[in-house]
Structure formats: structure tokens, C-alpha cells
């Protein structure tokens, strides 16, 4: 652990909440008060510190003033929107902002809900700073600088890791008295979680509820080395480093300008190599984008592409589209068939197409979408899985199915569930995973 | 517009400065960070985070740099503490 050499010279500290999170609809003031009370209690449980909620007349004179702020908020530590920096607190001292603790109001603060950032875990960390602790490199420690997720469902039973207990006791000593461990005296006044404990409003889904770990992406595209996963009206963006720009999806309409209002499903997307234009297929139409704006003259009908199937019918929509880096050709998949195009100068369909998608051995014949990397491998996506076809090989001996959620979406490895013996007496165990 | 891929190296240097692993750039001298200094800072960051200290912006390091975190630096110098006091008083 590390301390900064500053500590409060008193053991009775007051705290107040200046305002409440405005973004998340479920964290009501009662909840925030409950969370902060118990986050402070984690520190007073092991020291002789006592935390007292400031009276209404002393709200603006409390030692630890808690607030939710956005962007620049006049303390030299601007926030940066969702993700990135989450919160900060000022070390103890006799200066005006000492002890003050600020949370980024643009985070999706949550409690007992994995869809956002756990306010309790971050509050315990920040109060550590407000009491004089610096960041720790030890694991486990609540003072590690990186967000580590929620610390458990029962915040009333939360106990600091040993590293943090030693740290705070090096500043304020070991707790001597036994009975009172409360930030609000007496103990019986400790707030209980407001009821209902975790209200949800299904009719107004929060964007963060779009679960990237469930898979089922409508379209996937490699655009200038970054991978875009489209699902419903949202998309996720993965940088070249393979890191998600954010765990939370962004609204397609806020980034890709020019698609019709109400667009809630993209069929396929690819980047045209000849001029870096980006092609969106939606139903029986397609759009060509220059950067993030649709070009004039679009949408155009899908019939421009001449996607006539073996039985003479015209494709009504596109399932997958990609440029195979292996040969630079553009491939369009629809209805179990695929067409190949040359787009080096003007687009023209190669002779001998369509062909049946089943020519691509070991991969789904109706993929959600396909991309290629610079090395020429083709990645077929379907539901929550993907398959890699090595460059130039249509009929590999075996193509391994992999998890999109784990490998692309930074989701945890599903825990295999071992079931009891086969009821029909064959004696084997089954292993089931969410991706399998 | 769809920005080109951000310069991960310069973003990494910015990140290292922000969280105390590199001294902040000095506007008076315009002195650039040395390659050795940056590599040393990356190693320090990696050791602090429990990563293998390669001194390079490898994928694990970049991933951690993109992880949500506290705004305060990991390495706090006396200047940081003084800066905070002065800022609010002014």
C-alpha cells in the first residue's frame, strides 16, 4: 500500500452529498445515501474514525463533500464521459477541497447490477484517497487504480482487503472500541436498502442493457482496422489493439449519419478497398458512406448488384458482405449462395456466380456477417460464435468454433456446468457452456 | 468523421504522463520524452499493474490503459499535492 503523508488530524469527520447521479434512472437518492454510508463504514470498521452525516445546515461545510459532476468542473481534473476516468477524491488537509469526492456523472452508476459501474466499489476506493491513501499495486486491494468490478452483493458485510486495512491503520491506528462501527451513530440508524432493492423498468430499456455478451450481432465489419459489431440500433467498436472502445454500445444513428430514422437492423457492412467507402446493406437497399456520412444519391436498390440466385430469383436482402484480403475480391452472401465482385475500378460481378455457400467448409452457410483481417483470414460470425478460415483455404480439414463474447467482447469465459451422470446410464458427464 | 486510427504511442505517452509515470511535458523547453524514458515508464506501469514488464505497449498494456480507472495518478509527487492546494485557492 501507499500513503501520501497526509491525514486528518481529527477522528470525527462529517460528510454530505451535494447532488445525485442524473444518468442512471435506478439510483435514487436513498440508494446513493445507503451506498455512501456503507462505503465509509468499510473504513471506520477498522479504525477509530467516525463518520457523521452533516446536518442540513452544514451540508456545504462537511469534511467529505460528495458530488456527481461532468467534464470540466473547476478542480483541474475534468471527467471524460462514459468509461475512462470514473472518479477522484482530494487528500486530507486544511485546504478547501480536502476530502471532497467527485464521481463522473456520465457513468452508468449501478448497484447490484452488472450493466454499469458499481458505485459502492468506486466509492470505497475514493474514500480511501479522501482519508490519505494513494494507489496500491497489491492484489487484492480496493486501492488498485483500475476498476475491478463490483465487490459483492452484500455491501453491509463488505470487509476491506488486508492491504487496505493495514494502510488505513498505519494512518489512524487500530480500532480500539468494539461496539460502534457506524458512519452514522448510533448503529441502529444505519440505513437499510430502500425497497424495492433493484427496480427495473423493462418498457424503457437503457442502452447499456444491450448485452454484448449474448452475441447475435446483425453485422460485423472491419473498417480501417477497427472492428464494428452492429446489433439492433447499437454498435460496439473494437480498436486495433483488440480493446473495446467502451463496454457500452453507441447508437448507430448518432455516429453513422444519413440512415433512415428508426433504423434498428443493419444486414451487412463492409469497407470498399478501392476508395475506402463504407457500404451498408439494409433490406432491399444499400447506402455508400464517405467516413461517417451517407453520400448523396443513396439509398439505391439492391437490384444494382444483380444478385440473381440459381433459381432465377433476385435476392431480397444481404446476409454478409466482405472483401477477402486474400484476393481483394468482394463477396456478398444471401440465401445460402454467394456472389463475387471485382471493385478495383468499376464494380462488376465475376463470372460463374452465384455459388453455394456450402463451398466454405466447416462454417455456417448463412453467417450473420464475415470480415477479414490484413493477414487474409476470413472470420465467419454466427450467433455468439465465430470461425476462422485461413487465407485462401475454402476446404480446411477442420475449422474450430470460437466464442465471440470471450474473444472479441471482453466477456468472461463461460463456466462449464458439470451435470450428474447420464440418466440413461451411459455414465458420462455433460459439459455445457453458454457459448456452446 | 471516422478518425484514422489514433496514434497509440502518443496516447500511451499521454496516459503515462497523466498517471505519474512520466514527468509532464515542459512547455518552456518543449523537451520531448526520450525513448529510454518512455520504455522505463512503461515498465514501471506494467510492474505496478502486475503485468509482465516488457517496456513495450503490448496488447495487455494497451488493454489496461483502456480500462476505466480513478483519475488520480499512481505515482504522486510533492508537486501534485501542492498543485491541488494552489488551484483551488486561486
XYZ file of C-alpha atoms in Angstrom:
526
model
C 0.000 0.000 0.000
C 0.995 3.631 -0.244
C 0.035 6.713 1.704
C 0.652 10.327 0.730
C 1.806 11.600 4.102
C -1.400 13.497 4.768
C -4.039 12.551 7.303
C -6.974 14.060 9.084
C -5.992 15.401 12.479
C -9.387 14.549 13.905
C -11.285 11.304 14.138
C -14.820 12.698 13.786
C -15.457 13.503 10.157
C -18.599 14.819 8.547
C -19.836 14.046 5.063
C -22.564 15.248 2.752
C -23.962 14.507 -0.668
C -24.179 17.637 -2.805
C -26.114 16.110 -5.700
C -27.086 12.760 -7.184
C -26.361 10.844 -10.397
C -28.534 12.091 -13.190
C -27.883 9.476 -15.857
C -28.964 6.191 -14.355
C -32.641 6.061 -13.650
C -32.443 3.478 -10.885
C -30.016 5.034 -8.416
C -32.327 7.186 -6.401
C -31.030 9.469 -3.622
C -31.974 6.949 -0.931
C -29.783 4.398 -2.616
C -26.864 6.751 -3.043
C -27.077 7.660 0.635
C -27.177 3.990 1.576
C -24.175 3.180 -0.636
C -22.069 6.079 0.622
C -22.866 5.295 4.241
C -21.606 1.766 3.866
C -18.602 2.745 1.756
C -17.457 4.987 4.624
C -18.284 2.304 7.125
C -15.762 0.000 5.439
C -13.026 2.359 6.666
C -14.479 3.158 10.084
C -14.932 -0.551 10.808
C -11.170 -0.979 11.200
C -10.063 2.383 12.640
C -11.180 4.838 15.255
C -12.584 7.136 12.613
C -16.246 8.063 12.876
C -18.285 9.446 10.018
C -21.299 11.615 10.683
C -23.709 12.732 8.016
C -23.717 16.542 8.077
C -26.847 18.253 9.246
C -28.832 20.148 6.664
C -27.326 23.464 7.781
C -23.797 22.129 7.438
C -24.108 20.426 4.049
C -21.615 22.823 2.482
C -19.121 22.644 5.307
C -18.708 18.879 5.571
C -15.218 17.404 5.541
C -16.076 14.995 2.742
C -18.416 16.539 0.201
C -19.636 14.083 -2.403
C -20.803 15.228 -5.810
C -21.513 13.969 -9.312
C -20.028 16.191 -11.994
C -19.444 16.187 -15.740
C -16.480 17.169 -17.855
C -14.762 20.324 -16.605
C -15.907 21.010 -13.081
C -13.392 23.546 -11.842
C -10.957 21.367 -9.975
C -8.314 20.633 -12.622
C -9.428 17.041 -13.060
C -12.035 17.079 -15.828
C -14.093 13.981 -16.436
C -14.226 12.356 -19.855
C -17.686 10.895 -20.295
C -18.585 7.261 -20.012
C -15.592 4.994 -19.395
C -12.078 6.353 -18.931
C -11.792 8.125 -15.642
C -14.544 7.348 -13.174
C -13.951 9.420 -10.065
C -11.386 11.149 -7.871
C -11.021 12.462 -4.346
C -8.808 15.024 -2.667
C -6.390 14.057 0.048
C -6.870 15.218 3.660
C -5.638 18.614 4.716
C -6.678 22.086 5.727
C -7.385 23.344 2.220
C -10.858 23.940 0.888
C -11.446 20.840 -1.216
C -9.645 18.391 1.060
C -11.655 15.197 1.346
C -14.055 16.104 -1.432
C -15.025 13.221 -3.636
C -16.240 13.602 -7.213
C -17.876 10.975 -9.421
C -18.253 11.261 -13.193
C -21.953 11.855 -13.712
C -21.770 10.404 -17.220
C -21.036 6.906 -15.966
C -23.859 4.417 -15.633
C -23.638 4.110 -11.871
C -25.253 0.958 -10.631
C -25.766 -1.096 -7.537
C -26.204 -4.873 -7.680
C -26.314 -4.670 -11.442
C -23.503 -5.722 -13.783
C -24.665 -3.492 -16.613
C -22.861 -0.432 -15.330
C -20.161 0.727 -12.928
C -20.614 -0.308 -9.335
C -20.916 2.856 -7.260
C -20.096 1.152 -3.975
C -16.744 -0.255 -5.142
C -15.674 3.090 -6.589
C -16.860 4.988 -3.505
C -14.834 2.788 -1.142
C -11.769 3.409 -3.311
C -12.257 7.167 -3.450
C -12.873 7.480 0.272
C -9.518 5.746 0.689
C -7.970 8.735 -1.101
C -10.062 11.165 0.943
C -8.504 9.605 4.055
C -4.922 9.763 2.778
C -4.259 6.576 0.836
C -2.633 6.509 -2.562
C -2.952 3.791 -5.177
C -1.778 0.321 -4.310
C -0.161 -2.210 -6.622
C -1.218 -5.091 -4.410
C -3.886 -7.561 -5.358
C -6.347 -7.777 -3.757
C -6.714 -4.147 -2.801
C -9.592 -1.754 -3.229
C -6.950 0.928 -3.842
C -5.752 -0.525 -7.125
C -6.273 2.266 -9.654
C -8.274 0.234 -12.163
C -11.956 -0.542 -11.874
C -12.230 -4.145 -10.773
C -15.977 -4.614 -10.850
C -18.444 -4.934 -8.017
C -17.209 -6.222 -4.673
C -20.190 -8.411 -3.923
C -23.890 -8.124 -3.417
C -23.961 -7.539 0.332
C -22.346 -4.186 0.936
C -23.321 -4.317 4.598
C -20.973 -7.262 5.012
C -18.110 -5.822 2.979
C -14.677 -6.100 4.623
C -11.581 -4.302 3.365
C -8.772 -6.439 1.953
C -5.789 -6.800 4.323
C -3.608 -4.416 2.300
C -6.127 -1.605 2.695
C -6.741 -2.359 6.361
C -3.015 -2.155 7.067
C -2.822 1.074 5.075
C -5.603 2.889 6.872
C -4.466 1.624 10.277
C -0.981 2.995 9.581
C -2.592 6.434 9.475
C -5.335 6.228 12.077
C -4.447 3.250 14.254
C -6.272 0.061 15.009
C -9.834 0.276 16.212
C -9.917 0.193 19.978
C -13.563 0.320 20.904
C -15.577 -2.641 19.803
C -19.246 -1.832 19.669
C -19.683 1.054 17.225
C -18.605 0.631 13.690
C -21.004 3.030 12.223
C -20.589 6.036 9.993
C -23.882 7.252 11.389
C -24.314 6.978 15.086
C -25.941 5.059 16.615
C -25.599 1.764 14.786
C -29.323 1.221 14.730
C -29.662 4.227 12.417
C -27.630 2.665 9.639
C -29.815 2.907 6.574
C -31.282 -0.183 5.091
C -31.577 -0.625 1.355
C -34.640 1.133 0.060
C -37.332 -1.089 -1.352
C -37.675 -2.497 -3.882
C -33.974 -3.326 -3.872
C -33.428 -3.108 -7.580
C -36.320 -1.691 -9.547
C -36.203 -2.092 -13.302
C -38.382 -0.579 -15.951
C -38.487 -3.040 -18.833
C -40.501 -0.751 -21.047
C -37.653 1.796 -21.139
C -34.525 -0.199 -21.833
C -31.271 1.527 -21.018
C -28.737 1.290 -23.857
C -26.327 -0.413 -21.506
C -28.760 -3.299 -21.160
C -27.944 -4.344 -24.738
C -25.764 -7.201 -23.703
C -22.695 -7.586 -25.822
C -22.034 -10.990 -24.237
C -25.197 -12.504 -25.731
C -23.893 -12.276 -29.300
C -26.420 -12.347 -32.131
C -24.890 -9.422 -33.988
C -26.672 -8.291 -37.129
C -23.492 -7.233 -38.885
C -19.752 -7.134 -38.300
C -17.310 -5.022 -40.298
C -13.609 -4.322 -40.423
C -13.375 -0.609 -41.134
C -9.861 0.790 -41.301
C -8.573 -1.860 -38.978
C -11.241 -1.391 -36.350
C -13.990 -3.973 -35.933
C -17.578 -2.771 -35.641
C -20.272 -5.070 -34.241
C -23.821 -3.942 -35.050
C -26.841 -5.141 -33.118
C -30.274 -3.556 -33.226
C -29.909 0.222 -33.110
C -26.480 -0.002 -31.421
C -22.902 -0.836 -32.242
C -19.692 -1.670 -30.395
C -16.259 -0.627 -31.688
C -13.035 -2.546 -31.190
C -9.722 -0.803 -31.710
C -6.740 -2.311 -33.487
C -5.359 -3.245 -30.095
C -8.412 -5.504 -29.771
C -9.763 -3.350 -26.935
C -13.374 -2.287 -26.867
C -13.684 1.472 -27.030
C -16.434 1.074 -24.443
C -18.284 -1.814 -22.893
C -21.418 0.193 -23.564
C -22.784 0.315 -27.098
C -23.229 3.519 -29.056
C -26.323 4.428 -31.038
C -25.846 3.849 -34.774
C -27.843 6.972 -35.595
C -25.512 9.153 -33.524
C -22.411 8.092 -35.447
C -23.460 6.980 -38.927
C -25.334 9.927 -40.364
C -27.825 9.510 -43.163
C -29.547 6.215 -42.441
C -33.318 6.438 -42.210
C -34.800 7.303 -38.812
C -35.794 4.236 -36.866
C -33.124 2.021 -38.393
C -32.884 -0.861 -35.987
C -31.139 -3.540 -38.005
C -28.163 -3.440 -40.347
C -27.901 -6.519 -42.565
C -24.261 -6.206 -43.572
C -21.457 -3.657 -43.796
C -18.065 -3.636 -45.485
C -15.345 -1.185 -46.428
C -14.667 -0.948 -50.156
C -10.936 -1.203 -50.654
C -10.675 0.829 -53.851
C -11.823 4.093 -52.271
C -12.404 3.308 -48.572
C -16.112 3.978 -48.921
C -18.288 2.045 -46.471
C -21.276 0.125 -47.801
C -24.345 -0.524 -45.632
C -26.961 -3.078 -46.677
C -30.393 -2.736 -45.110
C -33.237 -4.766 -46.575
C -33.612 -4.144 -50.293
C -31.456 -1.018 -50.316
C -27.841 -0.039 -49.829
C -26.038 3.135 -48.808
C -22.489 4.266 -49.555
C -20.778 6.276 -46.823
C -17.809 8.584 -47.004
C -16.422 8.367 -43.488
C -19.480 8.558 -41.251
C -21.894 10.343 -43.592
C -24.038 8.808 -46.321
C -23.238 10.109 -49.792
C -25.856 11.861 -51.828
C -27.739 9.661 -54.273
C -28.312 6.921 -51.734
C -30.038 4.682 -50.846
C -30.006 2.719 -54.068
C -31.897 -0.511 -54.759
C -30.139 -3.791 -54.083
C -31.000 -4.802 -57.628
C -27.979 -2.701 -58.724
C -25.856 -5.630 -57.624
C -27.581 -8.224 -59.818
C -27.859 -10.824 -57.097
C -29.768 -13.433 -59.108
C -29.876 -16.862 -57.462
C -29.653 -20.266 -59.110
C -33.412 -20.461 -59.335
C -33.579 -17.123 -61.125
C -34.939 -15.113 -58.226
C -33.446 -11.846 -57.074
C -32.042 -11.640 -53.532
C -34.220 -9.506 -51.299
C -31.528 -8.769 -48.746
C -27.883 -9.395 -47.986
C -26.715 -11.540 -45.079
C -22.981 -10.928 -45.195
C -20.516 -8.849 -47.179
C -16.755 -8.593 -47.006
C -13.624 -8.019 -49.013
C -11.386 -11.050 -48.757
C -7.902 -9.677 -48.174
C -6.563 -12.900 -49.678
C -7.599 -11.856 -53.203
C -9.079 -8.369 -52.826
C -12.469 -9.547 -54.147
C -15.813 -8.533 -52.658
C -18.132 -11.355 -51.544
C -21.866 -10.990 -50.962
C -23.809 -13.769 -49.203
C -27.560 -14.254 -49.333
C -29.892 -17.240 -49.065
C -27.194 -19.904 -48.948
C -25.404 -18.554 -52.038
C -22.642 -16.064 -52.635
C -21.530 -13.757 -55.424
C -18.056 -12.397 -56.092
C -17.277 -8.923 -57.397
C -14.233 -7.068 -58.621
C -14.295 -3.462 -57.482
C -10.797 -2.282 -58.344
C -12.190 0.268 -60.780
C -15.869 -0.190 -61.541
C -17.859 -2.911 -59.835
C -18.576 -5.971 -61.939
C -19.752 -9.408 -60.978
C -17.284 -12.216 -61.667
C -18.430 -14.972 -63.976
C -19.538 -18.297 -62.545
C -21.540 -16.898 -59.642
C -23.579 -17.395 -57.549
C -22.083 -20.421 -55.910
C -23.371 -22.291 -52.905
C -22.155 -21.089 -49.524
C -21.524 -24.692 -48.552
C -18.320 -24.468 -50.573
C -16.875 -22.811 -47.498
C -16.333 -25.949 -45.452
C -16.843 -26.037 -41.728
C -18.548 -22.671 -41.374
C -22.229 -21.691 -41.267
C -23.672 -21.309 -44.755
C -25.829 -18.392 -43.608
C -23.482 -16.339 -41.439
C -24.535 -13.152 -39.661
C -21.543 -11.467 -41.291
C -17.935 -12.019 -42.354
C -14.763 -9.951 -42.057
C -11.136 -10.413 -42.964
C -8.002 -9.291 -41.267
C -4.933 -7.942 -43.007
C -3.402 -11.399 -42.981
C -6.199 -12.630 -45.255
C -8.016 -14.954 -42.870
C -11.811 -14.837 -43.105
C -13.853 -14.654 -39.897
C -17.394 -16.017 -40.108
C -19.753 -14.833 -37.356
C -22.959 -16.584 -36.387
C -24.945 -16.139 -33.161
C -22.282 -15.943 -30.452
C -19.577 -17.894 -32.285
C -17.046 -17.322 -34.998
C -14.931 -19.492 -37.259
C -11.613 -18.584 -38.899
C -10.963 -19.730 -42.466
C -7.269 -19.453 -43.183
C -6.219 -17.278 -46.077
C -7.098 -18.816 -49.391
C -8.438 -22.074 -47.974
C -12.070 -22.913 -48.677
C -11.941 -26.509 -47.537
C -9.834 -26.727 -44.431
C -9.857 -30.076 -42.648
C -11.358 -28.539 -39.573
C -12.474 -25.064 -38.617
C -12.697 -24.507 -34.889
C -15.692 -22.755 -33.472
C -14.725 -19.977 -31.050
C -16.574 -17.637 -28.736
C -17.288 -14.139 -29.998
C -18.190 -12.995 -26.483
C -14.914 -14.122 -24.956
C -12.506 -13.322 -27.786
C -13.995 -10.064 -29.020
C -16.380 -8.655 -26.451
C -14.254 -8.952 -23.314
C -16.805 -11.205 -21.648
C -15.820 -13.798 -19.060
C -15.214 -17.371 -20.102
C -18.462 -19.269 -19.515
C -18.236 -21.616 -16.583
C -18.840 -25.184 -17.716
C -21.653 -26.809 -15.818
C -20.973 -30.391 -14.873
C -24.154 -32.336 -14.814
C -24.797 -35.570 -12.993
C -24.298 -38.844 -14.775
C -26.247 -39.541 -17.914
C -29.707 -40.612 -16.830
C -29.770 -43.295 -19.493
C -26.880 -44.980 -17.781
C -24.074 -44.363 -20.233
C -22.102 -42.986 -17.318
C -20.705 -39.864 -18.976
C -20.885 -36.301 -17.773
C -22.071 -33.389 -19.879
C -20.363 -30.049 -20.121
C -22.477 -27.135 -21.115
C -21.284 -23.613 -21.720
C -23.240 -20.553 -22.672
C -21.340 -20.194 -25.937
C -21.687 -23.859 -26.818
C -15.697 11.960 -39.179
C -14.380 8.464 -38.819
C -11.000 9.320 -37.432
C -7.959 7.419 -38.558
C -6.583 5.006 -36.021
C -5.369 7.104 -33.125
C -1.663 7.156 -32.565
C -1.436 4.623 -29.817
C 2.106 5.558 -28.993
C 1.363 9.210 -28.345
C -1.781 8.264 -26.478
C 0.274 5.884 -24.390
C 2.760 8.637 -23.566
C -0.083 10.945 -22.641
C -1.537 8.253 -20.393
C 1.840 7.681 -18.700
C 2.206 11.403 -18.038
C -1.308 11.734 -16.711
C -0.882 8.970 -14.164
C 2.540 9.972 -12.922
C 4.851 7.553 -14.710
C 6.408 10.269 -16.874
C 7.073 13.887 -15.967
C 4.547 16.142 -17.665
C 5.847 17.862 -20.801
C 7.551 21.150 -20.073
C 6.043 23.885 -22.295
C 9.053 26.166 -21.678
C 11.603 23.822 -23.176
C 9.415 21.695 -25.421
C 11.626 18.824 -24.403
C 10.495 15.507 -25.791
C 10.395 12.352 -23.740
C 13.312 10.090 -24.539
C 12.726 6.611 -25.907
C 14.532 5.135 -22.921
C 12.485 7.225 -20.524
C 9.247 6.065 -22.073
C 10.321 2.433 -22.003
C 11.279 2.773 -18.351
C 7.915 4.387 -17.591
C 6.056 1.616 -19.388
C 7.954 -0.970 -17.358
C 7.092 0.821 -14.145
C 3.447 0.971 -15.139
C 3.489 -2.734 -16.025
C 5.074 -3.714 -12.716
C 2.575 -1.589 -10.795
C -0.288 -3.263 -12.625
C 1.082 -6.768 -12.245
C 1.808 -7.200 -15.955
C 4.952 -8.635 -17.494
C 7.387 -5.688 -17.692
C 8.247 -5.734 -21.363
C 8.677 -1.975 -21.678
C 6.515 -2.121 -24.789
C 2.950 -1.060 -25.460
C 1.829 -4.637 -25.970
C -1.786 -5.687 -26.147
C -2.126 -6.361 -22.405
C -0.709 -2.943 -21.612
C -2.937 -1.165 -24.109
C -5.918 -3.044 -22.790
C -5.183 -1.932 -19.255
C -4.705 1.645 -20.423
C -8.231 1.449 -21.790
C -9.664 0.113 -18.548
C -11.838 2.550 -16.587
C -9.977 3.876 -13.587
C -9.550 6.511 -10.914
C -8.429 9.961 -12.124
C -5.640 10.285 -9.593
C -2.065 9.426 -10.582
C -0.434 6.205 -9.432
C 2.854 7.913 -8.712
C 2.227 11.043 -6.710
C 4.974 13.620 -6.336
C 5.015 16.546 -3.957
C 4.200 18.813 -6.908
C 0.865 17.047 -7.357
C -0.118 17.747 -3.802
C 0.948 21.385 -3.959
C -0.818 21.873 -7.287
C -4.135 20.836 -5.832
C -3.883 23.277 -2.961
C -2.875 26.210 -5.162
C -5.510 25.536 -7.785
C -8.468 25.828 -5.505
C -7.096 28.780 -3.564
C -6.658 30.804 -6.732
